[in-house]
Structure formats: structure tokens, C-alpha cells
Amino acid sequence: MEQKQMKIMYVDASVDGHHLTYLSYLLKNASKDSLAVLPEYSDKAAGRVRKTTVRGIRGFHEYGSWMEELRGIAAEEQPDIIHFLDGDSMMRHLGRGLARFGDSRLIITFHHFFEGKAREISMKRMLHYAAAGVFHTEEIQMKVKKFGCKNAECVPYPCFLNVPAGSGRGYLNDPPRLLALGGTRYDKGLDILLEALKRVRSPFSLVIAGKEEDFDERFVFEHTAAYNDRVRTCLRFLGDEEVKRLLMEADIIVLPYRKIFDGASGPMCEGIYLGKTIIGPSHGSLGRMLQESHAGYTFESESTEGLAACIEYALAHPCCYDETAKNAQQALRPELFVQKYAEIYEKAVK
């Protein structure tokens, strides 16, 4: 069965951040009768949308109501495939309700990997009911396969920016501009970056942009007192064009993520695609991807001293992309992302 002939029902419990962009790339390449089931309507969704009445799925009863509503929609629509786009948000419920979707094949995408026996049990239960579980790095795929989940697949997280791949040569700004992009969650380590910059002696400027979460404007101001004349903040939800502009204007993308973060990083993928110098932690999928791509420099995860030294080095040594880095850029094209999913869908219905 060709992908264009398959009816796919895409399901997500959120429309924040990259959720809608991710969905739209898949939906616009699916058959015309495919649809998205979301907690609210959005003109960004490139196709037909049905709205659920349940808006949050953290609670036991809310999740149960959500599943019941999804089963009703699936019974009406009769999709060949139901693709849950955010398995991370469902893990606390241990796969409850996934066995009751009739003949539709289930695909579940996970965006991060969380350590712990309870998480392992939940993932194994969820993938027991699915035709495939999708992960964004080969390292995480291999970890899940070691759990005994032979249906773990890898689809690299792409760059969704509608721009050509960059050259990666030199810096645009004097002094070089560092960019910390994304929600200010604890696991993304903004506090580690702010502490490390107190040790950096070379000239720099810093832009902090993204949704205000664990660290707020006051925290940033208090922890950059020694250099806040070089800091610009934009702590709110950012539109796609704003994100693109910030990335294109930056010289160095800094990812000070803690060890509890293991998964694909949108700013890393977008930075590599644009040819930027990337600074990231040495652990897990992030460290492996950065080291193998030759797109920047790694530091010992959660080490302020290591991050400071890495920033000092990067300020003086822009990363000039070699053939390995250029190949990594090409692998991030969204066309390949869509193609990989098409192959997974086809395999699921055979």
C-alpha cells in the first residue's frame, strides 16, 4: 500500500513549540483524507483537524476520557494508521487504552529518553501495542532495542527552517553572539550557562530566547550582574520566523543541557543545518551527534568550568564545516524525515 493511499490519523495532546510544525510536515505529505486530532484548532495545521474536548492528559481520568474520545473518532474515521506524535506525554499511563483501537496500526513517536525502571516498563508496554516506536537518534533506538523492543525505529529530527543549508564559515558579529534558544526548563541548564559565562574573559554577547519556565527574567538578571550589558532576553513563546531570525543572526548555539536530557535537540539540528558553531554536552545522544557531525565542540556535562573553557575556545575558533559536517547538514533535510516515516507506515500495514 502506498503512503498516499493510506489514511493516517495524527494525534497530539499539545500544540506548543514544534508540535504543529512537526505535524504539518507529515500531514501535508499524507493522503487527502488523513487528519489530525488536537486539543485545539490551528491554521498552522496543514490539513483536516478534529478537536478533542479533553485538553490535558496528565491525570488518570483525563487520560481515560481522552483515549475514549480518540477511540470514538477512530471508529468514525477508520484510519489505517494512528500516529501518536508525543509518546513522552503518555508514558505515565503505562500504555493504558492502546489495545482498543481495532484494526488501525499504531505508531508512537518519543522525543526524549528517560532513565529508570518505571520508564522502561512503560515504554515496553506501549510498544507492545504498537507497530513501531519512533526515536530521533540511533543511540536511543539501540537502548530501546536492548529492552527487547524490536520495533524501535529511528527517524532523525530534521531542520524545519525554510532556508538553504549554510556554509558554516566565520562569525557574523563582533563580538561573537551566543544563542541559548528554547524554553528555560531546568533540564536545559540555563543556570549552568550563566554561571559559566562569569569565567569567560573573551568578548561575547548573549541572547536568551524562548518560553519562560523554570528560570525567569529576574533570575537571568540576578545571575548576569557581572556582564548583563552583553545580554539580551526574549522570554516568551516565539513564532517560526522569530526563531529563524535568531538562529540566522547567531554565531554560536549553546546547549548547556543536563544529563537528564537525552534526546534530539531542535536548536542543535537547526544550528547544524545553518552551519553554526555548536557547543553541547558530551553525554548521550547530544554528545554523540555533535562529535560525529564535526559541527562544534563538547564539554563535560554539567561542568561550569568545562563549559567556560569550551566557550573560550569556540569564541576564538569558529567551526569550519568539513565534508562530514556538510553531510550531517544534508541528513537534516525535512524531505528525508517525511520519506523515513513513509517507509515506517508502509512496513506497519504489510
XYZ file of C-alpha atoms in Angstrom:
350
model
C 0.000 0.000 0.000
C 1.429 3.388 -1.000
C 1.623 6.109 1.627
C -0.583 8.451 -0.428
C -3.367 5.823 -0.286
C -3.146 5.322 3.474
C -5.434 7.195 5.800
C -3.460 8.366 8.813
C -4.855 9.862 11.992
C -2.214 12.005 13.695
C -2.777 12.545 17.420
C -1.174 15.065 19.750
C -2.199 16.425 23.139
C -0.299 19.697 22.643
C 0.137 22.389 20.016
C 3.050 24.167 21.720
C 6.565 24.685 20.387
C 7.495 22.499 17.435
C 4.431 20.262 17.765
C 2.446 21.878 14.956
C 5.424 22.245 12.633
C 6.278 18.566 13.109
C 2.670 17.565 12.451
C 2.264 19.780 9.399
C 5.219 18.307 7.538
C 3.702 14.865 7.930
C 0.090 15.848 7.313
C 0.754 17.769 4.106
C 2.517 14.716 2.664
C -0.191 12.236 3.688
C -3.348 11.293 1.776
C -6.077 13.913 1.472
C -8.405 12.034 3.804
C -5.800 11.913 6.583
C -6.429 14.119 9.605
C -5.030 15.492 12.848
C -6.734 15.165 16.245
C -5.659 18.027 18.515
C -6.789 19.811 21.699
C -7.492 22.960 19.683
C -7.800 24.120 16.097
C -4.904 25.879 14.405
C -4.484 27.370 10.942
C -0.867 26.124 11.081
C -2.006 22.535 10.766
C -1.663 21.759 7.063
C -4.802 19.671 6.659
C -8.025 18.486 8.264
C -8.273 18.815 12.061
C -10.705 17.398 14.581
C -10.725 18.899 18.057
C -10.847 16.907 21.279
C -12.765 18.160 24.288
C -10.063 16.911 26.678
C -7.210 19.434 26.891
C -4.831 17.801 29.383
C -3.848 14.148 29.851
C -1.693 14.183 32.989
C -4.456 12.978 35.283
C -5.779 9.398 35.337
C -9.365 10.343 34.492
C -8.415 12.973 31.890
C -6.244 10.456 30.066
C -9.021 7.858 30.147
C -11.507 10.355 28.710
C -9.003 11.342 26.023
C -8.492 7.722 24.997
C -12.240 7.117 24.886
C -12.705 10.171 22.686
C -9.891 9.065 20.366
C -11.442 5.615 20.015
C -14.741 7.217 19.019
C -13.059 9.372 16.376
C -11.070 6.376 15.086
C -14.292 4.314 14.827
C -15.818 7.056 12.646
C -12.733 7.759 10.542
C -11.428 4.183 10.164
C -7.760 5.176 9.642
C -5.187 2.635 8.508
C -2.681 4.110 10.953
C -3.000 6.114 14.167
C 0.219 8.021 14.820
C 0.668 9.319 18.366
C 3.139 12.167 17.930
C 4.184 12.585 21.584
C 4.616 9.318 23.412
C 6.567 11.132 26.144
C 3.389 12.751 27.467
C 1.644 9.352 27.606
C 4.322 7.374 29.478
C 2.924 7.898 32.978
C -0.166 5.924 31.906
C 1.729 2.713 31.047
C 0.064 2.068 27.703
C -3.462 2.058 29.117
C -6.071 2.065 26.362
C -3.727 1.391 23.446
C -5.046 -2.127 22.871
C -8.529 -0.921 21.919
C -8.151 0.741 18.524
C -9.456 -2.070 16.348
C -7.615 -2.763 13.106
C -5.724 0.542 12.982
C -1.958 0.123 13.328
C -0.342 2.325 15.968
C 2.862 4.339 15.572
C 4.228 6.140 18.653
C 6.937 8.808 18.471
C 9.100 9.523 21.522
C 11.205 12.690 21.579
C 13.336 12.008 24.671
C 14.758 9.102 26.597
C 14.201 8.942 30.353
C 16.232 6.607 32.556
C 14.621 4.404 35.182
C 12.891 1.034 35.501
C 9.395 2.526 35.577
C 10.052 4.356 32.292
C 11.430 1.168 30.766
C 8.341 -0.810 31.779
C 6.036 1.889 30.408
C 7.835 2.093 27.080
C 7.831 -1.697 26.684
C 4.095 -1.846 27.405
C 3.350 0.957 24.937
C 5.445 -0.577 22.174
C 3.821 -3.958 22.790
C 0.631 -2.481 21.303
C 2.365 -0.507 18.528
C 3.585 -1.474 15.078
C 6.562 0.820 15.668
C 8.085 3.193 18.184
C 9.993 6.078 16.618
C 13.043 7.755 18.178
C 15.141 10.612 16.845
C 18.635 9.264 17.471
C 20.246 5.902 16.748
C 21.675 5.797 20.273
C 18.221 5.903 21.849
C 16.910 3.411 19.298
C 19.639 0.969 20.329
C 18.876 1.475 24.046
C 15.208 0.665 23.455
C 16.035 -2.393 21.368
C 18.050 -3.681 24.320
C 14.777 -3.616 26.274
C 13.566 -6.237 23.806
C 11.558 -3.797 21.648
C 12.478 -4.960 18.151
C 10.031 -2.471 16.607
C 12.105 0.596 17.604
C 12.798 2.766 14.545
C 14.965 5.858 14.055
C 13.888 8.994 12.192
C 16.452 11.805 12.674
C 14.901 15.074 13.838
C 15.117 17.438 10.855
C 15.563 21.156 10.395
C 12.167 22.679 9.614
C 13.526 26.117 8.651
C 12.663 27.056 5.099
C 16.198 28.163 4.205
C 19.135 26.605 2.347
C 21.895 24.900 4.305
C 24.610 27.329 5.444
C 28.352 27.326 4.840
C 29.489 27.450 8.467
C 32.415 29.779 7.850
C 33.384 32.575 10.204
C 31.297 34.650 12.593
C 28.806 37.348 11.660
C 29.173 39.520 14.756
C 31.957 41.255 16.646
C 31.968 40.148 19.397
C 30.522 36.709 18.529
C 26.902 36.211 19.524
C 25.927 33.229 21.675
C 22.330 31.983 21.471
C 20.529 29.953 24.152
C 17.253 29.055 22.440
C 14.211 27.262 23.841
C 12.105 27.110 26.989
C 14.023 27.856 30.186
C 13.430 24.440 31.740
C 15.743 23.110 34.449
C 16.919 20.191 32.300
C 18.146 22.609 29.624
C 20.640 24.088 32.072
C 20.383 27.838 31.544
C 21.720 28.347 35.077
C 24.835 26.338 34.167
C 25.469 28.606 31.182
C 25.022 31.836 33.168
C 27.460 30.628 35.811
C 29.998 29.521 33.204
C 29.949 32.902 31.455
C 31.222 34.569 34.645
C 34.526 32.787 33.914
C 34.763 33.781 30.238
C 37.214 36.603 29.572
C 36.948 36.892 25.782
C 34.385 39.347 24.353
C 30.918 37.905 23.660
C 27.244 38.796 23.565
C 24.387 36.540 24.612
C 20.779 36.178 23.507
C 18.416 34.097 25.658
C 15.163 33.386 23.861
C 12.225 31.096 24.494
C 9.259 30.426 26.742
C 9.814 31.411 30.383
C 9.612 28.274 32.516
C 11.826 27.306 35.486
C 14.159 30.312 35.146
C 12.553 33.739 34.795
C 13.695 37.220 33.802
C 14.613 38.117 37.376
C 16.798 35.004 37.698
C 18.637 35.894 34.499
C 19.176 39.497 35.620
C 20.497 38.458 39.030
C 22.860 35.829 37.625
C 24.312 38.006 34.868
C 25.105 41.033 37.047
C 28.773 40.903 36.034
C 28.006 41.072 32.319
C 24.337 41.995 31.827
C 25.248 44.810 29.432
C 26.051 41.998 26.980
C 22.797 40.059 27.486
C 19.506 40.348 25.611
C 16.446 38.321 26.615
C 13.233 37.413 24.860
C 11.462 35.129 27.326
C 8.188 34.248 25.634
C 6.792 31.856 23.068
C 8.447 32.541 19.716
C 6.944 32.283 16.252
C 8.678 30.334 13.488
C 10.003 33.452 11.770
C 11.413 34.810 15.032
C 13.208 31.530 15.689
C 14.641 31.525 12.178
C 15.889 35.115 12.517
C 17.532 34.459 15.887
C 19.267 31.356 14.566
C 20.499 33.056 11.413
C 21.827 36.062 13.356
C 23.664 33.918 15.936
C 27.273 32.750 15.710
C 27.332 30.034 18.366
C 24.411 27.889 19.530
C 24.945 26.893 23.181
C 23.260 23.816 24.634
C 24.116 23.586 28.364
C 21.722 20.667 28.879
C 21.845 18.499 31.991
C 22.403 14.728 31.916
C 18.693 14.091 32.471
C 18.086 15.456 28.965
C 18.674 12.746 26.384
C 17.086 13.166 23.001
C 17.171 15.224 19.856
C 17.558 19.000 20.145
C 15.751 21.305 17.737
C 18.274 24.165 18.185
C 21.162 21.750 17.602
C 19.648 20.364 14.394
C 18.739 23.814 13.125
C 22.151 25.174 14.064
C 23.942 22.383 12.223
C 21.734 22.872 9.172
C 22.599 26.575 9.115
C 26.314 25.884 9.570
C 26.646 27.414 13.036
C 29.230 26.514 15.656
C 27.506 24.292 18.234
C 28.530 23.890 21.870
C 26.909 20.963 23.643
C 27.330 18.452 26.477
C 29.306 15.262 25.989
C 26.647 12.857 27.284
C 24.095 10.729 25.479
C 22.636 11.351 22.053
C 23.523 15.047 22.055
C 27.206 14.410 22.644
C 27.384 11.602 20.127
C 25.597 13.580 17.420
C 27.768 16.651 17.931
C 31.013 14.690 17.960
C 30.094 12.593 14.923
C 28.849 15.576 12.910
C 32.068 17.647 13.378
C 29.779 20.661 13.844
C 31.210 22.096 17.047
C 32.624 21.333 20.467
C 31.557 19.339 23.531
C 32.206 19.897 27.230
C 31.825 17.681 30.276
C 28.106 17.653 31.030
C 27.017 19.911 33.928
C 30.556 21.309 34.409
C 30.581 25.112 34.550
C 34.383 25.106 34.288
C 34.268 22.806 31.264
C 31.587 24.901 29.583
C 33.506 28.128 30.226
C 36.674 26.665 28.678
C 34.677 25.360 25.710
C 33.111 28.783 25.109
C 36.539 30.466 25.309
C 37.856 28.070 22.680
C 34.834 28.433 20.402
C 34.989 32.247 20.548
C 38.497 32.065 19.083
C 37.925 29.105 16.747
C 34.802 29.192 14.541
C 33.873 25.701 13.398
C 34.585 25.382 9.659
C 32.392 22.608 8.314
C 34.227 19.713 6.661
C 32.635 17.066 4.420
C 31.387 15.132 7.439
C 29.603 18.219 8.784
C 28.162 19.048 5.358
C 26.816 15.505 5.074
C 25.249 15.935 8.510
C 23.529 19.085 7.219
C 22.031 17.239 4.268
C 20.761 14.434 6.528
C 18.614 17.035 8.333
C 16.503 17.882 5.275
C 12.775 17.515 6.089
C 12.245 15.598 2.829
C 14.257 12.713 4.293
C 12.237 12.920 7.516
C 8.985 12.520 5.564
C 10.464 9.690 3.491
C 11.559 7.728 6.577
C 8.103 7.989 8.095
C 6.543 6.842 4.796
C 8.713 3.719 4.948
C 7.625 3.041 8.547
C 3.950 3.437 7.626
C 4.301 1.071 4.686
C 6.039 -1.515 6.850
C 3.321 -1.216 9.509
C 0.449 -2.145 7.195
C 2.144 -5.073 5.461
